[in-house]
mmCIF file of C-alpha atoms and ligand atoms in Angstrom:
data_model
loop_
_atom_site.group_PDB
_atom_site.id
_atom_site.type_symbol
_atom_site.label_atom_id
_atom_site.label_comp_id
_atom_site.label_asym_id
_atom_site.label_seq_id
_atom_site.Cartn_x
_atom_site.Cartn_y
_atom_site.Cartn_z
ATOM 1 C CA MET A 28 -11.078 60.182 -30.343
ATOM 2 C CA SER A 29 -7.863 61.401 -28.659
ATOM 3 C CA GLU A 30 -6.468 57.901 -28.548
ATOM 4 C CA ASP A 31 -6.491 57.948 -32.303
ATOM 5 C CA VAL A 32 -4.033 60.908 -32.441
ATOM 6 C CA PRO A 33 -0.453 59.584 -32.169
ATOM 7 C CA GLU A 34 1.646 61.490 -29.873
ATOM 8 C CA SER A 35 4.370 61.891 -32.479
ATOM 9 C CA HIS A 36 1.868 64.109 -34.517
ATOM 10 C CA PRO A 37 3.135 67.862 -34.518
ATOM 11 C CA ARG A 38 -0.190 68.954 -33.539
ATOM 12 C CA HIS A 39 -0.851 66.476 -31.130
ATOM 13 C CA THR A 40 -1.789 68.783 -28.030
ATOM 14 C CA SER A 41 -3.879 71.077 -30.299
ATOM 15 C CA LEU A 42 -5.886 68.133 -31.753
ATOM 16 C CA VAL A 43 -6.407 66.603 -28.267
ATOM 17 C CA THR A 44 -7.720 69.948 -27.223
ATOM 18 C CA ARG A 45 -9.914 70.310 -30.229
ATOM 19 C CA GLU A 46 -11.560 67.001 -29.461
ATOM 20 C CA ARG A 47 -12.271 67.908 -25.910
ATOM 21 C CA ILE A 48 -14.235 70.828 -27.291
ATOM 22 C CA VAL A 49 -15.995 68.553 -29.862
ATOM 23 C CA GLU A 50 -16.870 66.180 -26.914
ATOM 24 C CA GLY A 51 -18.034 69.155 -24.859
ATOM 25 C CA VAL A 52 -20.430 69.850 -27.650
ATOM 26 C CA LYS A 53 -21.685 66.294 -27.966
ATOM 27 C CA ARG A 54 -22.178 66.192 -24.239
ATOM 28 C CA GLY A 55 -24.217 69.482 -24.227
ATOM 29 C CA LEU A 56 -21.654 71.423 -22.255
ATOM 30 C CA THR A 57 -20.244 73.710 -25.019
ATOM 31 C CA SER A 58 -22.267 75.708 -27.353
ATOM 32 C CA HIS A 59 -21.805 75.548 -31.325
ATOM 33 C CA ALA A 60 -20.397 79.127 -31.023
ATOM 34 C CA GLY A 61 -17.831 77.856 -28.596
ATOM 35 C CA LEU A 62 -16.494 75.514 -31.436
ATOM 36 C CA VAL A 63 -15.804 78.717 -33.587
ATOM 37 C CA ALA A 64 -14.200 80.494 -30.538
ATOM 38 C CA GLN A 65 -11.883 77.457 -30.274
ATOM 39 C CA GLY A 66 -10.990 77.602 -33.875
ATOM 40 C CA ARG A 67 -10.056 81.311 -33.574
ATOM 41 C CA GLY A 68 -8.092 80.417 -30.471
ATOM 42 C CA GLU A 69 -6.004 77.715 -32.325
ATOM 43 C CA THR A 70 -4.979 80.296 -34.993
ATOM 44 C CA PHE A 71 -3.601 82.604 -32.300
ATOM 45 C CA ASP A 72 -1.960 79.725 -30.588
ATOM 46 C CA TYR A 73 -0.346 78.454 -33.640
ATOM 47 C CA LEU A 74 1.008 81.849 -34.324
ATOM 48 C CA LEU A 75 2.402 82.171 -30.870
ATOM 49 C CA GLY A 76 4.116 78.645 -31.285
ATOM 50 C CA GLU A 77 1.658 76.858 -28.942
ATOM 51 C CA ARG A 78 3.781 77.821 -25.896
ATOM 52 C CA THR A 79 3.461 80.204 -22.915
ATOM 53 C CA ILE A 80 5.314 83.337 -23.916
ATOM 54 C CA GLU A 81 7.406 85.043 -21.232
ATOM 55 C CA SER A 82 4.926 88.117 -20.819
ATOM 56 C CA ALA A 83 2.070 85.521 -20.250
ATOM 57 C CA ALA A 84 4.091 83.613 -17.694
ATOM 58 C CA ARG A 85 4.692 86.816 -15.880
ATOM 59 C CA ALA A 86 0.944 87.869 -15.928
ATOM 60 C CA GLU A 87 0.008 84.243 -14.695
ATOM 61 C CA ARG A 88 2.205 84.850 -11.701
ATOM 62 C CA ALA A 89 0.490 88.391 -11.244
ATOM 63 C CA ALA A 90 -2.856 86.767 -11.730
ATOM 64 C CA ALA A 91 -2.180 84.064 -9.085
ATOM 65 C CA ALA A 92 -0.969 86.910 -6.583
ATOM 66 C CA LEU A 93 -4.069 88.913 -7.292
ATOM 67 C CA MET A 94 -6.344 85.996 -6.652
ATOM 68 C CA LEU A 95 -4.505 84.921 -3.405
ATOM 69 C CA GLY A 96 -4.699 88.657 -2.131
ATOM 70 C CA ALA A 97 -8.298 88.920 -2.903
ATOM 71 C CA ASP A 98 -11.102 89.025 -0.381
ATOM 72 C CA HIS A 99 -13.493 87.159 -2.771
ATOM 73 C CA PRO A 100 -11.854 85.713 -6.026
ATOM 74 C CA VAL A 101 -14.355 84.001 -8.329
ATOM 75 C CA ILE A 102 -13.431 81.810 -11.384
ATOM 76 C CA SER A 103 -16.120 82.117 -14.176
ATOM 77 C CA VAL A 104 -16.636 79.097 -16.152
ATOM 78 C CA ASN A 105 -18.216 78.798 -19.538
ATOM 79 C CA GLY A 106 -18.851 75.775 -21.931
ATOM 80 C CA ASN A 107 -15.422 75.880 -23.499
ATOM 81 C CA VAL A 108 -13.490 76.056 -20.021
ATOM 82 C CA ALA A 109 -15.835 73.291 -18.594
ATOM 83 C CA ALA A 110 -14.875 71.091 -21.686
ATOM 84 C CA LEU A 111 -11.311 71.865 -21.668
ATOM 85 C CA VAL A 112 -10.119 72.186 -17.946
ATOM 86 C CA PRO A 113 -12.477 71.003 -15.503
ATOM 87 C CA ARG A 114 -10.122 69.519 -13.128
ATOM 88 C CA ALA A 115 -7.502 72.432 -13.429
ATOM 89 C CA VAL A 116 -10.275 74.856 -12.494
ATOM 90 C CA GLY A 117 -10.981 72.801 -9.228
ATOM 91 C CA ASP A 118 -7.272 72.865 -8.434
ATOM 92 C CA LEU A 119 -7.012 76.595 -8.972
ATOM 93 C CA ALA A 120 -10.065 77.307 -6.903
ATOM 94 C CA ARG A 121 -8.572 75.313 -4.076
ATOM 95 C CA ALA A 122 -5.288 76.841 -4.334
ATOM 96 C CA THR A 123 -6.768 80.506 -4.129
ATOM 97 C CA ASP A 124 -9.715 79.848 -2.231
ATOM 98 C CA ALA A 125 -11.826 81.102 -5.025
ATOM 99 C CA ASP A 126 -15.561 80.444 -5.890
ATOM 100 C CA VAL A 127 -16.494 78.753 -9.130
ATOM 101 C CA GLU A 128 -19.388 80.073 -11.072
ATOM 102 C CA VAL A 129 -20.886 78.994 -14.358
ATOM 103 C CA ASN A 130 -21.508 82.004 -16.379
ATOM 104 C CA LEU A 131 -22.594 81.518 -19.978
ATOM 105 C CA PHE A 132 -23.085 83.886 -22.961
ATOM 106 C CA HIS A 133 -25.670 81.694 -24.330
ATOM 107 C CA ARG A 134 -27.398 81.017 -21.002
ATOM 108 C CA THR A 135 -29.858 78.141 -20.715
ATOM 109 C CA GLU A 136 -30.527 76.554 -17.059
ATOM 110 C CA LYS A 137 -30.139 73.036 -18.641
ATOM 111 C CA ARG A 138 -26.703 73.720 -19.871
ATOM 112 C CA ILE A 139 -25.640 75.494 -16.459
ATOM 113 C CA GLU A 140 -26.875 72.325 -14.794
ATOM 114 C CA ARG A 141 -24.903 70.083 -16.995
ATOM 115 C CA ILE A 142 -21.614 72.085 -16.611
ATOM 116 C CA ALA A 143 -22.139 72.386 -12.877
ATOM 117 C CA ALA A 144 -22.585 68.509 -12.789
ATOM 118 C CA HIS A 145 -19.517 68.018 -15.068
ATOM 119 C CA LEU A 146 -17.458 70.380 -12.688
ATOM 120 C CA ARG A 147 -18.696 68.392 -9.545
ATOM 121 C CA ASP A 148 -17.840 64.902 -11.500
ATOM 122 C CA ASN A 149 -14.380 66.541 -11.836
ATOM 123 C CA GLY A 150 -13.825 67.291 -8.273
ATOM 124 C CA VAL A 151 -15.016 70.863 -7.913
ATOM 125 C CA ASP A 152 -16.875 70.962 -4.608
ATOM 126 C CA LYS A 153 -19.288 73.815 -4.931
ATOM 127 C CA VAL A 154 -20.571 75.346 -8.227
ATOM 128 C CA LYS A 155 -22.365 78.709 -8.407
ATOM 129 C CA GLY A 156 -24.252 80.183 -11.302
ATOM 130 C CA LEU A 157 -27.615 78.689 -11.131
ATOM 131 C CA ALA A 158 -29.292 81.585 -9.142
ATOM 132 C CA GLY A 159 -28.451 84.352 -11.522
ATOM 133 C CA ASP A 160 -29.956 86.488 -9.006
ATOM 134 C CA ALA A 161 -27.886 89.792 -9.748
ATOM 135 C CA THR A 162 -26.878 91.575 -12.711
ATOM 136 C CA VAL A 163 -23.791 93.261 -14.179
ATOM 137 C CA PRO A 164 -24.971 96.892 -15.122
ATOM 138 C CA GLY A 165 -24.826 97.725 -19.009
ATOM 139 C CA LEU A 166 -25.592 94.399 -20.358
ATOM 140 C CA ASP A 167 -29.033 93.101 -21.731
ATOM 141 C CA HIS A 168 -30.905 90.650 -19.454
ATOM 142 C CA ASP A 169 -29.640 87.213 -19.890
ATOM 143 C CA ARG A 170 -26.059 88.244 -20.639
ATOM 144 C CA ALA A 171 -26.099 90.232 -17.419
ATOM 145 C CA ARG A 172 -27.022 87.692 -14.857
ATOM 146 C CA VAL A 173 -24.743 86.481 -12.267
ATOM 147 C CA ASP A 174 -25.016 85.162 -8.658
ATOM 148 C CA ALA A 175 -25.501 87.804 -6.019
ATOM 149 C CA ASP A 176 -23.038 85.973 -3.753
ATOM 150 C CA GLY A 177 -20.732 84.968 -6.331
ATOM 151 C CA ILE A 178 -19.381 87.304 -9.175
ATOM 152 C CA ALA A 179 -21.638 90.309 -8.071
ATOM 153 C CA ALA A 180 -19.885 90.228 -4.723
ATOM 154 C CA ALA A 181 -16.377 89.287 -5.942
ATOM 155 C CA ASP A 182 -13.333 91.800 -5.913
ATOM 156 C CA VAL A 183 -11.381 89.802 -8.373
ATOM 157 C CA VAL A 184 -12.944 87.736 -11.341
ATOM 158 C CA LEU A 185 -11.144 85.343 -13.497
ATOM 159 C CA VAL A 186 -12.765 85.162 -16.899
ATOM 160 C CA PRO A 187 -11.233 82.835 -19.180
ATOM 161 C CA LEU A 188 -12.423 83.217 -22.890
ATOM 162 C CA GLU A 189 -14.902 85.887 -22.220
ATOM 163 C CA ASP A 190 -17.001 87.789 -24.716
ATOM 164 C CA GLY A 191 -15.605 91.360 -25.262
ATOM 165 C CA ASP A 192 -18.903 93.196 -24.232
ATOM 166 C CA ARG A 193 -19.258 91.343 -21.118
ATOM 167 C CA ALA A 194 -15.484 91.625 -20.156
ATOM 168 C CA ALA A 195 -15.793 95.363 -20.572
ATOM 169 C CA ALA A 196 -19.169 95.665 -18.520
ATOM 170 C CA LEU A 197 -17.604 93.604 -15.802
ATOM 171 C CA ALA A 198 -14.359 95.829 -15.730
ATOM 172 C CA LYS A 199 -16.648 98.952 -15.330
ATOM 173 C CA THR A 200 -17.934 97.652 -12.091
ATOM 174 C CA GLY A 201 -14.789 98.410 -10.545
ATOM 175 C CA LYS A 202 -13.554 94.718 -10.084
ATOM 176 C CA SER A 203 -10.139 93.425 -11.052
ATOM 177 C CA GLU A 204 -10.473 91.301 -13.921
ATOM 178 C CA ILE A 205 -8.066 88.636 -15.136
ATOM 179 C CA VAL A 206 -8.672 87.639 -18.801
ATOM 180 C CA VAL A 207 -7.186 84.547 -20.232
ATOM 181 C CA ASP A 208 -7.454 85.188 -24.229
ATOM 182 C CA LEU A 209 -5.104 84.004 -26.908
ATOM 183 C CA ASN A 210 -6.052 87.212 -29.060
ATOM 184 C CA PRO A 211 -4.112 90.227 -27.675
ATOM 185 C CA LEU A 212 -6.242 92.609 -29.730
ATOM 186 C CA SER A 213 -9.612 91.154 -28.263
ATOM 187 C CA ARG A 214 -11.852 93.513 -26.542
ATOM 188 C CA SER A 215 -11.826 91.180 -23.615
ATOM 189 C CA ALA A 216 -7.970 91.308 -23.358
ATOM 190 C CA GLU A 217 -8.267 95.160 -23.535
ATOM 191 C CA ALA A 218 -10.649 95.220 -20.629
ATOM 192 C CA ALA A 219 -8.402 93.240 -18.430
ATOM 193 C CA THR A 220 -6.501 94.309 -15.220
ATOM 194 C CA VAL A 221 -4.455 91.430 -16.167
ATOM 195 C CA PRO A 222 -4.574 90.023 -19.476
ATOM 196 C CA VAL A 223 -3.139 86.529 -19.959
ATOM 197 C CA ILE A 224 -2.439 85.931 -23.566
ATOM 198 C CA ASP A 225 -2.072 82.227 -23.337
ATOM 199 C CA ASN A 226 -4.162 79.078 -23.963
ATOM 200 C CA VAL A 227 -6.479 78.324 -21.174
ATOM 201 C CA VAL A 228 -5.174 74.532 -20.972
ATOM 202 C CA ARG A 229 -1.763 76.052 -20.075
ATOM 203 C CA ALA A 230 -2.616 79.151 -18.228
ATOM 204 C CA ILE A 231 -4.919 77.622 -15.530
ATOM 205 C CA PRO A 232 -2.442 74.875 -14.358
ATOM 206 C CA ALA A 233 0.364 77.593 -14.371
ATOM 207 C CA MET A 234 -1.634 79.975 -12.237
ATOM 208 C CA THR A 235 -2.190 77.145 -9.852
ATOM 209 C CA ALA A 236 1.447 76.409 -9.575
ATOM 210 C CA HIS A 237 2.245 79.998 -8.975
ATOM 211 C CA ALA A 238 -0.578 80.223 -6.352
ATOM 212 C CA ARG A 239 1.039 77.212 -4.572
ATOM 213 C CA SER A 240 4.474 78.735 -4.397
ATOM 214 C CA LEU A 241 3.159 82.103 -3.467
ATOM 215 C CA ALA A 242 0.973 80.799 -0.589
ATOM 216 C CA GLY A 243 1.927 82.367 2.759
ATOM 217 C CA ARG A 244 3.302 85.630 1.203
ATOM 218 C CA SER A 245 1.958 88.664 2.878
ATOM 219 C CA ASP A 246 -0.879 90.876 1.269
ATOM 220 C CA VAL A 247 1.785 93.643 0.628
ATOM 221 C CA GLU A 248 4.094 91.310 -1.205
ATOM 222 C CA LEU A 249 1.023 89.761 -3.150
ATOM 223 C CA GLN A 250 -0.088 93.279 -4.038
ATOM 224 C CA GLY A 251 3.408 94.225 -5.209
ATOM 225 C CA ILE A 252 3.515 91.027 -7.588
ATOM 226 C CA ALA A 253 0.122 91.805 -8.965
ATOM 227 C CA GLU A 254 0.798 95.273 -9.666
ATOM 228 C CA ARG A 255 4.280 94.742 -11.553
ATOM 229 C CA VAL A 256 2.418 93.609 -14.608
ATOM 230 C CA ASP A 257 1.700 96.323 -17.081
ATOM 231 C CA ALA A 258 -1.354 95.312 -19.004
ATOM 232 C CA ASP A 259 -0.556 97.356 -22.128
ATOM 233 C CA ALA A 260 2.979 96.028 -22.171
ATOM 234 C CA ALA A 261 1.804 92.400 -21.927
ATOM 235 C CA ARG A 262 -0.613 92.857 -24.818
ATOM 236 C CA GLU A 263 2.069 94.602 -26.892
ATOM 237 C CA TYR A 264 4.554 91.759 -26.289
ATOM 238 C CA ALA A 265 2.192 89.118 -27.327
ATOM 239 C CA GLU A 266 1.198 90.995 -30.420
ATOM 240 C CA ARG A 267 5.068 91.356 -31.247
ATOM 241 C CA ALA A 268 5.553 87.755 -30.686
ATOM 242 C CA ILE A 269 2.590 86.940 -33.178
ATOM 243 C CA ARG A 270 3.645 89.320 -35.820
ATOM 244 C CA SER A 271 7.285 88.476 -35.754
ATOM 245 C CA GLY A 272 6.860 84.704 -34.755
ATOM 246 C CA ASP A 273 9.624 82.366 -35.745
ATOM 247 C CA LEU A 274 7.546 79.130 -35.586
ATOM 248 C CA ARG A 275 10.109 76.744 -36.749
HETATM 249 P P1 ATP B 319 -13.828 90.509 -28.652
HETATM 250 O O1 ATP B 319 -15.310 90.535 -28.591
HETATM 251 O O2 ATP B 319 -13.261 90.165 -27.299
HETATM 252 O O3 ATP B 319 -13.004 91.498 -29.320
HETATM 253 P P2 ATP B 319 -14.243 88.076 -30.251
HETATM 254 O O4 ATP B 319 -15.455 88.322 -30.318
HETATM 255 O O5 ATP B 319 -13.386 87.648 -31.356
HETATM 256 O O6 ATP B 319 -13.364 89.102 -29.190
HETATM 257 P P3 ATP B 319 -15.002 85.420 -29.201
HETATM 258 O O7 ATP B 319 -14.850 84.820 -30.680
HETATM 259 O O8 ATP B 319 -16.228 85.733 -28.725
HETATM 260 O O9 ATP B 319 -14.025 86.697 -29.354
HETATM 261 O O10 ATP B 319 -14.176 84.657 -28.146
HETATM 262 C C1 ATP B 319 -13.142 83.669 -28.303
HETATM 263 C C2 ATP B 319 -11.861 84.322 -27.914
HETATM 264 O O11 ATP B 319 -11.427 83.287 -27.131
HETATM 265 C C3 ATP B 319 -10.900 84.586 -29.069
HETATM 266 O O12 ATP B 319 -10.237 85.854 -28.737
HETATM 267 C C4 ATP B 319 -9.995 83.392 -28.975
HETATM 268 O O13 ATP B 319 -8.659 83.638 -29.308
HETATM 269 C C5 ATP B 319 -10.082 82.984 -27.469
HETATM 270 N N1 ATP B 319 -9.913 81.597 -27.108
HETATM 271 C C6 ATP B 319 -10.525 80.413 -27.726
HETATM 272 N N2 ATP B 319 -9.977 79.291 -27.205
HETATM 273 C C7 ATP B 319 -9.104 79.581 -26.367
HETATM 274 C C8 ATP B 319 -8.258 78.961 -25.473
HETATM 275 N N3 ATP B 319 -8.345 77.671 -25.561
HETATM 276 N N4 ATP B 319 -7.406 79.614 -24.612
HETATM 277 C C9 ATP B 319 -7.574 80.928 -24.483
HETATM 278 N N5 ATP B 319 -8.216 81.682 -25.396
HETATM 279 C C10 ATP B 319 -9.040 80.883 -26.244
HETATM 280 MG MG1 MG B 320 -13.313 88.099 -26.914
#
C-alpha cells in the first residue's frame, strides 16, 4: 500500500503510481496487459527524469487550447487512466467542457461498467462508452466500437495511453487527436496531432491548469496556440532528452 512507501524514497511517486495500477487490476478496472503497459511507461519516464520536459509542457498548453476551441471534445478513458487519474479526468472535462468516454482495448461490458462507476465515484458526472453504437473504420469489431454521440461525433479526442493501431485508425477519421504517451517512438505518438510525451499523472492536471488560464480566449487565439506545436519537433525533442538524458 502507498502508505508503506516512505516519501523520502527516491522513487516515491513512481512507486505510488505503480500501486495505483496494481490496485486498479485488483478492483477489475485495469487489465493485466495494463500492468505491462505501465512498466513500459515507467522505463521511459525514468529516462526522461520523471519530469515534464519543456516540449511536453508546450504540447500540454496546445492540447488545452485545442480542447477549449473544439465543438465537441472527448476524453477517452481506459483501465490505466481510470486507475491513475480518475479525479483529474473529471477536472479536465469540466475545464474544457469535454465528454468522458470509456473506451477499452480489451472491451468487456463489465469492465466498462466498473470503470464508469469508479469515474462517477470520483466526481465525473456523466460517463459515455457503454452504448458502443458506432465504429471507427479500419479496426476489427470490438476494438472499433465507440459511442455515436461520443468519440464518433467528436472533433477533438484526447487518448491517453492508446494502442498504436487504434490511434492511427482514429487519426484517419480526420479528427484532431491528442495522445499522451511516454514513448515518443510509439505509433500512438506518431499518429497524434498533438503528442504529449509525458506521464498521464502529470499531463492531465497540467492540461487542466492551462485550460483554466486560457479560458475566455477567442477561438482565433486558441487556434493559434494549438497550431504552434510542431508534432515532429515535439517527438524529436523527447527522443533527444531520452537519449542524452542526464539523470543525476
Ligand atoms: P505502439 O503500438 O503505439 O507502437 P506499444 O504497443 O508499445 O506502442 P502499448 O504497450 O500498447 O504501446 O501501450 C503502452 C504505452 O503507454 C507505452 O508507449 C507506454 O510508454 C505508455 N504509457 C504507459 N504508462 C503511461 C503513463 N502513466 N503515462 C503516459 N504514458 C504511459
Ligand atoms: Mg502505443
